[in-house]
Short mmCIF file of C-alpha atoms in Angstrom, two decimals:
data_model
loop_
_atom_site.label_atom_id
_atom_site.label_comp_id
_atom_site.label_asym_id
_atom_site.label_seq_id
_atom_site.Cartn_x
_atom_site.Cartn_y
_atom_site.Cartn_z
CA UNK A 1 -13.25 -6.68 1.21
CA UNK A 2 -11.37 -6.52 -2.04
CA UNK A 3 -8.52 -4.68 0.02
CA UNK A 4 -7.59 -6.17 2.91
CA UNK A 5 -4.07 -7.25 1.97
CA UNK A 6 -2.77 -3.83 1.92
CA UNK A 7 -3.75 -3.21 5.83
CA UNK A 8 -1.50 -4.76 8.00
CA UNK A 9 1.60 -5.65 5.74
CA UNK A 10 2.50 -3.02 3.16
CA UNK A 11 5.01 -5.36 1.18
CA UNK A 12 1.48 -7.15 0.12
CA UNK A 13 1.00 -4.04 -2.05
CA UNK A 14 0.00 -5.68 -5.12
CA UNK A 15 -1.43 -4.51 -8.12
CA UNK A 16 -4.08 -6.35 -9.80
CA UNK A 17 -5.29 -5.05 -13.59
CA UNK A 18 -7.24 -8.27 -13.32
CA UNK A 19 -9.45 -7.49 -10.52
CA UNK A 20 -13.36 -7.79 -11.32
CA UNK A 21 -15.85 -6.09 -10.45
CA UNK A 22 -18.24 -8.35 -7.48
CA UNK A 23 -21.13 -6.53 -8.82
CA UNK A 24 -23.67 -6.15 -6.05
CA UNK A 25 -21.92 -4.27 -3.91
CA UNK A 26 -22.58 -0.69 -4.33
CA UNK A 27 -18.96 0.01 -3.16
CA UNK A 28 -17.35 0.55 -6.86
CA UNK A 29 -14.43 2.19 -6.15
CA UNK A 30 -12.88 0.22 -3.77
CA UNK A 31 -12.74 -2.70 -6.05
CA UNK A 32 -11.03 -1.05 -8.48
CA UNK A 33 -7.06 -2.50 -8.52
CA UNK A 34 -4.76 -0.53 -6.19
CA UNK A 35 -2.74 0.83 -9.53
CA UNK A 36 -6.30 2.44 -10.27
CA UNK A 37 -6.49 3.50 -6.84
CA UNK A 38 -3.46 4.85 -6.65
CA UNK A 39 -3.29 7.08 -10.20
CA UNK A 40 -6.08 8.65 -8.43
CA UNK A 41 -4.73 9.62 -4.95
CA UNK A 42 -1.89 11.07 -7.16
CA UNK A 43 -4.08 13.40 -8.36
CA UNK A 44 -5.52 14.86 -5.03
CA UNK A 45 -2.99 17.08 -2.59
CA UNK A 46 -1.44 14.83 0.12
CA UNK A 47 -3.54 16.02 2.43
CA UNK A 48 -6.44 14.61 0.69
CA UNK A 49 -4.74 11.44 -0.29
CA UNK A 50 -3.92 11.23 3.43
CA UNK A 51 -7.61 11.53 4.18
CA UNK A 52 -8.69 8.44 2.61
CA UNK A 53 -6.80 6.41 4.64
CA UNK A 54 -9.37 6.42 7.35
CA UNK A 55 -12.43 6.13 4.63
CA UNK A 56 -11.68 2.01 5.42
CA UNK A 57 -9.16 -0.62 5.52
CA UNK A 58 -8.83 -1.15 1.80
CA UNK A 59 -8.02 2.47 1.90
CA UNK A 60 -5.66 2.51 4.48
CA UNK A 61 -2.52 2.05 3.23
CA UNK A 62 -3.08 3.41 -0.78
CA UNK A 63 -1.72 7.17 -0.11
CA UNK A 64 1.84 5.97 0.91
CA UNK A 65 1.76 4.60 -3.06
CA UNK A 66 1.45 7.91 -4.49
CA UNK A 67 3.81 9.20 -6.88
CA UNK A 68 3.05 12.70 -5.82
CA UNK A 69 4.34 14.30 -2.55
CA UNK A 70 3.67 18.26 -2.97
CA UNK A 71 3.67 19.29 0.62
CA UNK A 72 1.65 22.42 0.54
CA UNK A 73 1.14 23.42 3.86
CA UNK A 74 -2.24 23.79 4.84
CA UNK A 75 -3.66 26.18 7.55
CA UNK A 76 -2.71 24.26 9.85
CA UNK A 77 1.02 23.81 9.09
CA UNK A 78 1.92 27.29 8.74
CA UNK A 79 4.26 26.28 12.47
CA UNK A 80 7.80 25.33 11.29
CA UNK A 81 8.39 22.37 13.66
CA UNK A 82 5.24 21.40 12.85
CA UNK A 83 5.16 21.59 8.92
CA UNK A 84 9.12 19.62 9.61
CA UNK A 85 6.92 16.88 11.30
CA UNK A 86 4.49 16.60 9.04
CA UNK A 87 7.28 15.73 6.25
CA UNK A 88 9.66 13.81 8.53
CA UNK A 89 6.40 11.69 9.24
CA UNK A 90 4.67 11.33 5.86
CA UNK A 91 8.70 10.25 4.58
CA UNK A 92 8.82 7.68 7.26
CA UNK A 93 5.61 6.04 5.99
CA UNK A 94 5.92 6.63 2.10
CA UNK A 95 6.27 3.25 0.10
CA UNK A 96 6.55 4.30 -3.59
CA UNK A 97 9.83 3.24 -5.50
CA UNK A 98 9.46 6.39 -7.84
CA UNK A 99 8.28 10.05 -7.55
CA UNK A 100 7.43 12.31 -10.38
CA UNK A 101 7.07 15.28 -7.83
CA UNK A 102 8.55 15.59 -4.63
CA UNK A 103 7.34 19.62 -3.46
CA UNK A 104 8.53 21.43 -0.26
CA UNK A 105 6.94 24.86 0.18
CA UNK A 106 6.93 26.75 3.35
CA UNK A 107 9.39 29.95 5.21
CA UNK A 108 12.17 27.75 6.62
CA UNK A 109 15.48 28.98 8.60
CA UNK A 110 18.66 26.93 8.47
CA UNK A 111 18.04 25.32 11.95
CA UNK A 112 16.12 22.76 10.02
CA UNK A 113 19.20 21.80 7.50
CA UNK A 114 19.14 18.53 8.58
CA UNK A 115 15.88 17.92 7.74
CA UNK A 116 16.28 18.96 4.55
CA UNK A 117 19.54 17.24 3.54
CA UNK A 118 17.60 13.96 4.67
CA UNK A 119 14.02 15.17 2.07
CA UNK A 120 16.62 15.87 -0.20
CA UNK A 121 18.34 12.20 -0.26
CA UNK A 122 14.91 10.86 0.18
CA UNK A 123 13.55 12.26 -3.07
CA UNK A 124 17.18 11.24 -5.34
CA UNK A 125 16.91 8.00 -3.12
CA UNK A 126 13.18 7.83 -4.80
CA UNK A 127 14.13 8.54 -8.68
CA UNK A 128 12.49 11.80 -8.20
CA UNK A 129 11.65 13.19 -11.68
CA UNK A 130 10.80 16.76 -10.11
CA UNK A 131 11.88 18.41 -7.16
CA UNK A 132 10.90 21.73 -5.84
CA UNK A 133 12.56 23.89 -3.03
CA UNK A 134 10.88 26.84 -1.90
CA UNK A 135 12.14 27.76 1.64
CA UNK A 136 10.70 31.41 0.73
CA UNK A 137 13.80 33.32 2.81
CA UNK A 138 12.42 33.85 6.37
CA UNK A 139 16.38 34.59 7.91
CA UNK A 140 19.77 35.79 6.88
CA UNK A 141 20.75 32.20 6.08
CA UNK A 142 19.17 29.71 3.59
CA UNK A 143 19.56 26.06 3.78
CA UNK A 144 21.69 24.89 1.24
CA UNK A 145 22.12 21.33 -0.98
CA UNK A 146 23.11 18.92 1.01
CA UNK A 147 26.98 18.35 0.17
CA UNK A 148 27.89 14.75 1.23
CA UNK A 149 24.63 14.42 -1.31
CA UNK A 150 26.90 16.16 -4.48
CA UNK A 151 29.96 13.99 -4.76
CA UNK A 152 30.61 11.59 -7.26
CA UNK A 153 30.94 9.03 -4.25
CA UNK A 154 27.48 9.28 -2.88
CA UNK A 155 25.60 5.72 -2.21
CA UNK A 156 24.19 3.42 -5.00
CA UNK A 157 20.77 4.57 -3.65
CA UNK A 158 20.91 8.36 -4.82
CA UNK A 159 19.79 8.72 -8.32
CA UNK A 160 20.17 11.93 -10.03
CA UNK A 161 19.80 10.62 -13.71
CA UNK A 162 15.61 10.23 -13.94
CA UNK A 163 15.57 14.33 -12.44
CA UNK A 164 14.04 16.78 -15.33
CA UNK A 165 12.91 19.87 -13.22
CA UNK A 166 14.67 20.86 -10.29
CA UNK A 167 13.44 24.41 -8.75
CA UNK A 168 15.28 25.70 -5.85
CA UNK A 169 14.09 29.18 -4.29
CA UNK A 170 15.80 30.72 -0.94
CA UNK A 171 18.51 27.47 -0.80
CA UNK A 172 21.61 28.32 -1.21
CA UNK A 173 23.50 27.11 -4.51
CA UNK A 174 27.29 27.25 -5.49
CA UNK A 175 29.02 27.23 -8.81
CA UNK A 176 29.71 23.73 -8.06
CA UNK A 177 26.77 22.47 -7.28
CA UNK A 178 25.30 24.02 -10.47
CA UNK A 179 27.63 21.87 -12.14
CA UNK A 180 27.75 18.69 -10.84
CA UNK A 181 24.20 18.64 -11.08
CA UNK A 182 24.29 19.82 -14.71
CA UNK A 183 26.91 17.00 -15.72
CA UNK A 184 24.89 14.01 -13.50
CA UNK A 185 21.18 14.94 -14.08
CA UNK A 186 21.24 14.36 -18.40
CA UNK A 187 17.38 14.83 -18.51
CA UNK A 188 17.32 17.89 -16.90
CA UNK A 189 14.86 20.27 -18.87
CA UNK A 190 14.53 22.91 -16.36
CA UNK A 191 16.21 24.45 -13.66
CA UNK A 192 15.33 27.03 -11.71
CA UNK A 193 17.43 28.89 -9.30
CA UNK A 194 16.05 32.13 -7.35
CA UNK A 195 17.01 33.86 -4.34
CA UNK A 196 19.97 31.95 -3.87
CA UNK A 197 22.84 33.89 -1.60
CA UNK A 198 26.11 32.21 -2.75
CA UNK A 199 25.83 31.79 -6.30
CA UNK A 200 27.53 35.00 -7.81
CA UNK A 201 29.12 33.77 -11.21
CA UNK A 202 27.79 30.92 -13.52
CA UNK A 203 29.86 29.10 -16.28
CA UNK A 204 28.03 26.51 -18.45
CA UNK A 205 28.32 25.15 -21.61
CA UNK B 1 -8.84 -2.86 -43.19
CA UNK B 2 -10.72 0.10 -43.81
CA UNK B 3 -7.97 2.15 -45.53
CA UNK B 4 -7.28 -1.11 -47.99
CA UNK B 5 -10.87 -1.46 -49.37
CA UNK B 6 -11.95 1.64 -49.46
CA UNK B 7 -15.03 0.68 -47.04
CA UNK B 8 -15.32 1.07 -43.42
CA UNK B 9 -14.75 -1.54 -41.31
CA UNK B 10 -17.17 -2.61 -38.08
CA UNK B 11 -15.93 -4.82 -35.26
CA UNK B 12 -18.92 -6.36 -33.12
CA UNK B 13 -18.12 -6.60 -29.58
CA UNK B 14 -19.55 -8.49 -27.12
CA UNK B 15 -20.11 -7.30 -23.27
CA UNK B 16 -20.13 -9.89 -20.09
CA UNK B 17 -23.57 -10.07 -20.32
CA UNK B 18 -24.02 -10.71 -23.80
CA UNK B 19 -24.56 -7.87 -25.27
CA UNK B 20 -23.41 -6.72 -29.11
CA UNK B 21 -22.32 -3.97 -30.58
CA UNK B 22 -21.22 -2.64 -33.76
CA UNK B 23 -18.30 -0.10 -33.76
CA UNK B 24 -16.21 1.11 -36.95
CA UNK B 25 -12.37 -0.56 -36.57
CA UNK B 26 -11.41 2.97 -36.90
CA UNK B 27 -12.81 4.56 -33.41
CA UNK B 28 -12.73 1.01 -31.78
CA UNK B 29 -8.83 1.17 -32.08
CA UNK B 30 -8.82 3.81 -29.53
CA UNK B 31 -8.69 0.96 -27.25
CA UNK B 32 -4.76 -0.71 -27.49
CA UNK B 33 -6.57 -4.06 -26.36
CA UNK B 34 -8.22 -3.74 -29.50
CA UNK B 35 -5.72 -2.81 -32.12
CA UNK B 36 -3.21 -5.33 -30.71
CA UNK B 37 -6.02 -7.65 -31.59
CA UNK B 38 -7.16 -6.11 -35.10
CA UNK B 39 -3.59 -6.25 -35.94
CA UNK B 40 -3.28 -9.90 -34.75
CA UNK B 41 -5.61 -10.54 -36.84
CA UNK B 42 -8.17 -11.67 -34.43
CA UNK B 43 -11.08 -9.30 -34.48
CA UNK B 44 -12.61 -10.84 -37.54
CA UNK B 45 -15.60 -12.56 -35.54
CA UNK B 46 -17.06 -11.42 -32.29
CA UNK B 47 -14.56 -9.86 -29.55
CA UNK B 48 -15.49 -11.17 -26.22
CA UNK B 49 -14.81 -7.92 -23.42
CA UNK B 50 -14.92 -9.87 -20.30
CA UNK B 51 -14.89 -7.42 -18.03
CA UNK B 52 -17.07 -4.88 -19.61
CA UNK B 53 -21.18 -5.04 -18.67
CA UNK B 54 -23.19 -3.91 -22.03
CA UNK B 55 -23.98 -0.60 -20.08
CA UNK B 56 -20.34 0.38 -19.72
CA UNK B 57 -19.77 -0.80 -23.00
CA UNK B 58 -22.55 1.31 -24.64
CA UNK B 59 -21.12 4.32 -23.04
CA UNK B 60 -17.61 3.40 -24.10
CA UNK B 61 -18.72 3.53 -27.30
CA UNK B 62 -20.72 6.32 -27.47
CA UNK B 63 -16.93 7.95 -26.19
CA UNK B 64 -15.17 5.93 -29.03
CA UNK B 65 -17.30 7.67 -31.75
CA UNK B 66 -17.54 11.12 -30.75
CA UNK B 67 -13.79 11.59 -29.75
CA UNK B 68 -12.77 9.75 -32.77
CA UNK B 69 -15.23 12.32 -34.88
CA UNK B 70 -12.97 15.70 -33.39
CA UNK B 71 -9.97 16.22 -35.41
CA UNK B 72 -6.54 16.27 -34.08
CA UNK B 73 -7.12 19.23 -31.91
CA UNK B 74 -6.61 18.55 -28.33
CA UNK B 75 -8.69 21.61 -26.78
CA UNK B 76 -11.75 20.48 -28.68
CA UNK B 77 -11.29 16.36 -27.37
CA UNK B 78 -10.46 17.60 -24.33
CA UNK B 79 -13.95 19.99 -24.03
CA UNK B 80 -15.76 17.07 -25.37
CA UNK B 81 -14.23 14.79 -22.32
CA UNK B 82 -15.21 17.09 -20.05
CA UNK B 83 -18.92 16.93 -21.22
CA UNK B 84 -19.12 13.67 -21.78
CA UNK B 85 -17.95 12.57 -18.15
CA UNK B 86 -20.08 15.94 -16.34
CA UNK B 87 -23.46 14.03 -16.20
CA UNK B 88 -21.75 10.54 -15.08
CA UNK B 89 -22.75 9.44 -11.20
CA UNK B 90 -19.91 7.47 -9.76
CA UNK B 91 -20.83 4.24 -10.11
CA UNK B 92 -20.29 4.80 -13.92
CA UNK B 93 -17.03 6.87 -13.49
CA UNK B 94 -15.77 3.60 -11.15
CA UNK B 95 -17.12 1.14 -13.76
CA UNK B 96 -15.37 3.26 -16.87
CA UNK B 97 -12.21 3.37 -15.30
CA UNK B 98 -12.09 -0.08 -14.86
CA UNK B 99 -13.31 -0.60 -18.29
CA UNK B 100 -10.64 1.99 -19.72
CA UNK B 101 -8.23 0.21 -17.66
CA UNK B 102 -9.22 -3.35 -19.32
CA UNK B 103 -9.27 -1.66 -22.57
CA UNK B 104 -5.95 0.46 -22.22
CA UNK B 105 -7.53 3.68 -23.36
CA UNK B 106 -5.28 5.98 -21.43
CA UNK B 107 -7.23 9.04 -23.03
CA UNK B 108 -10.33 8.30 -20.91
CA UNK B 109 -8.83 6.64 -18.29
CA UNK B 110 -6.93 9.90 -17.11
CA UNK B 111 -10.19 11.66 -17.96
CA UNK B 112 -12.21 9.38 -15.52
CA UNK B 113 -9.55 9.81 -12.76
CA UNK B 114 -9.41 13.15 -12.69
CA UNK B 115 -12.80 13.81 -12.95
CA UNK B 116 -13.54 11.07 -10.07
CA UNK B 117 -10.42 13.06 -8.12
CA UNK B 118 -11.92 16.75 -8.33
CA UNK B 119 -15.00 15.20 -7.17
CA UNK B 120 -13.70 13.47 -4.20
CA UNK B 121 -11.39 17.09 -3.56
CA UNK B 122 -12.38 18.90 -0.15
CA UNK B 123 -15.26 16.79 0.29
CA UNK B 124 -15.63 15.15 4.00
CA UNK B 125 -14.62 11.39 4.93
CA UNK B 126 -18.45 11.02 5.21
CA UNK B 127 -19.30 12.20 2.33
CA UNK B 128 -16.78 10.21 0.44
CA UNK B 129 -18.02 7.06 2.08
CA UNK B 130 -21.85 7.76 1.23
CA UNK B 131 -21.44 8.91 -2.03
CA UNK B 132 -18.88 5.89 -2.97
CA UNK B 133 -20.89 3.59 -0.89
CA UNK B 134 -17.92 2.52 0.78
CA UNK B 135 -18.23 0.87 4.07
CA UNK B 136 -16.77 1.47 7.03
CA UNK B 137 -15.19 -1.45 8.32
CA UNK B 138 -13.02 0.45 10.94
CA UNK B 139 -14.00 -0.51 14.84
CA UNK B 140 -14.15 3.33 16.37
CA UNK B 141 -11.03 2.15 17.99
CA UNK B 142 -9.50 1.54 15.01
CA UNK B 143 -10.72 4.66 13.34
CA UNK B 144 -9.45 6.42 16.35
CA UNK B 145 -5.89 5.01 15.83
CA UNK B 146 -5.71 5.99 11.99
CA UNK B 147 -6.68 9.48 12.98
CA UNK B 148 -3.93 9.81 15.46
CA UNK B 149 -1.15 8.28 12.88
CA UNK B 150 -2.06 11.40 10.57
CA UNK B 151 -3.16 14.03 12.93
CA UNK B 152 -1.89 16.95 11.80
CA UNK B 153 -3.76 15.45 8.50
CA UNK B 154 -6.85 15.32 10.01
CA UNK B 155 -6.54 18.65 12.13
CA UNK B 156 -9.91 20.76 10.98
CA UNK B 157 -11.43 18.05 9.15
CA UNK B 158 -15.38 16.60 9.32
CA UNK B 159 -15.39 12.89 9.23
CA UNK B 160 -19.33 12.94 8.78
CA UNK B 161 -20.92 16.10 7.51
CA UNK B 162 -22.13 16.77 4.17
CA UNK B 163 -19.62 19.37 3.24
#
């Protein structure tokens, strides 16, 4: 099959705009070059893009391509530890260079900080282009940016500058944070801050 | 050009199987592959599509003229997208894509996507895999093993019923 380079080494990820059609074969879709392939798993949730995976080995590896991670939690995934899982698990696997959408959505305490510092850095690490944060409050104490993360000093890897929305509900925000992230993110179009504990008093101009 | 004489221009365009077609230069531009060679000045005989069969082509078309007909007014070219692709089976929404793709028509490409995506949403592995034909080249241990890298994925979903 058409595919079979992306199953067992991901660096063979190759796009092909080239790619015919072996007419014949009733199986369209999976000739269709992984770019194709891939614009299209964007558009389903991750759940579904994680799906196709076991449809057959040309599928296998597409999903961890996407440019979309929205990480709605599904029935299933309503569990904290397991919904942190889920993410820690999909991160390890995901292969894009960029994200247009990186979405966390689900009642999370501060116990699970660490976790989010590291889907925090992972997304910056990842060009993200939008990032949403809603830990909808479920304690006394939000998670909150990751620090080490807003210093002028952070590695080469973190990029704030492709970032144009960035929604944070129930994480905690300072002053500061505000803005550094207003001075280092110069597309920034929208931000949204709601629910957030520490920030009493914001300056801009 | 069109706009210089005062006539409408036609390009003829020729499928992978030989097929012609006449198409006015100003709906046949939709396609970037083809402006980049009408303004190259290359379209003047027969354009060879390679990797377009005449039945792809003739729907292409069909696209070409009616969205080029709507005036700028993105609700109506996007409800005329939407009808255009609703009675396409999916061999023709995989064989437009990759035609849209070959002609870099971004317009119908994201059409085609989407419209192949919403099909494909909540639908079973084994429905995917009938309805796209594709085959499953997994052994069951194999299968098994894919499963078990995403279960919490695959927690509450039907492999092989019709849903």
């Amino acid at each position: 099959m058409a595919g079979k380079q992306v199953k067992s080494d991901d660096d063979k990820f190759q796009t092909n705009k080239s790619a015919k059609i072996i007419y014949g074969d009733n199986d369209r879709i999976s000739h269709l070059p992984d770019d194709i392939l891939v614009d299209l798993l964007s558009l389903l949730s991750l759940k579904e893009a994680v799906c196709t995976s076991v449809l057959s080995s040309r599928w296998h590896n597409l999903w961890k391509h996407t440019y979309s991670l929205n990480f709605d939690p599904h029935d299933s995934l309503q569990k904290e530890e397991k919904y942190v899982k889920w993410v820690n698990s999909v991160i390890r696997k995901h292969k894009a260079a960029i994200l247009k959408d990186f979405v966390i959505r689900l009642r999370l305490s501060r116990t699970f900080q660490k976790d989010v510092n590291r889907w925090i850095e992972f997304a910056f690490a990842r060009h993200v282009q939008r990032l949403e944060l809603d830990l909808s409050k479920s304690s006394l104490v939000n998670c909150s940016l990751p620090q080490e993360l807003l210093t002028q000093n952070t590695s080469s890897e973190i990029d704030f500058k492709p970032l144009k929305v960035l929604c944070l509900k129930s994480v905690d925000v300072t002053e500061e944070d505000i803005k550094f992230l207003l001075s280092n993110c110069p597309l920034l179009e929208e931000l949204v801050v709601d629910r957030s504990l520490k920030l009493l008093n914001i300056e801009a101009c | 050009m069109a706009a210089e004489t005062g006539t409408p221009t036609t390009l003829t365009l020729k499928s992978n199987d030989d097929e012609l077609f006449s198409v006015a230069e100003s709906a046949a531009i939709l396609s970037v592959t083809i402006r980049n060679m009408v303004e190259d000045g290359c379209a003047g005989g027969v354009i060879p599509l390679d990797n377009v069969d005449g039945k792809t082509l003739a729907s292409v078309i069909t696209y070409m003229n009616g969205i080029s007909a709507i005036p700028a007014d993105e609700e109506k070219k996007k409800s005329y997208r939407d009808k255009f692709l609703s009675d396409k089976d999916f061999e023709t929404l995989a064989d437009m894509v990759l035609a849209a793709n070959y002609l870099n028509m971004s317009c119908l490409m994201d059409a085609v996507s989407a419209k192949i995506a919403q099909v494909m949403e909540k639908k079973s592995v084994g429905w995917v895999r009938r309805k796209f034909g594709i085959e499953n080249d997994y052994t069951p241990e194999e299968e098994a093993a894919v499963k078990e890298e995403h279960k919490w994925t695959f927690e509450g979903v039907e492999t092989d019923d019709d849903n």
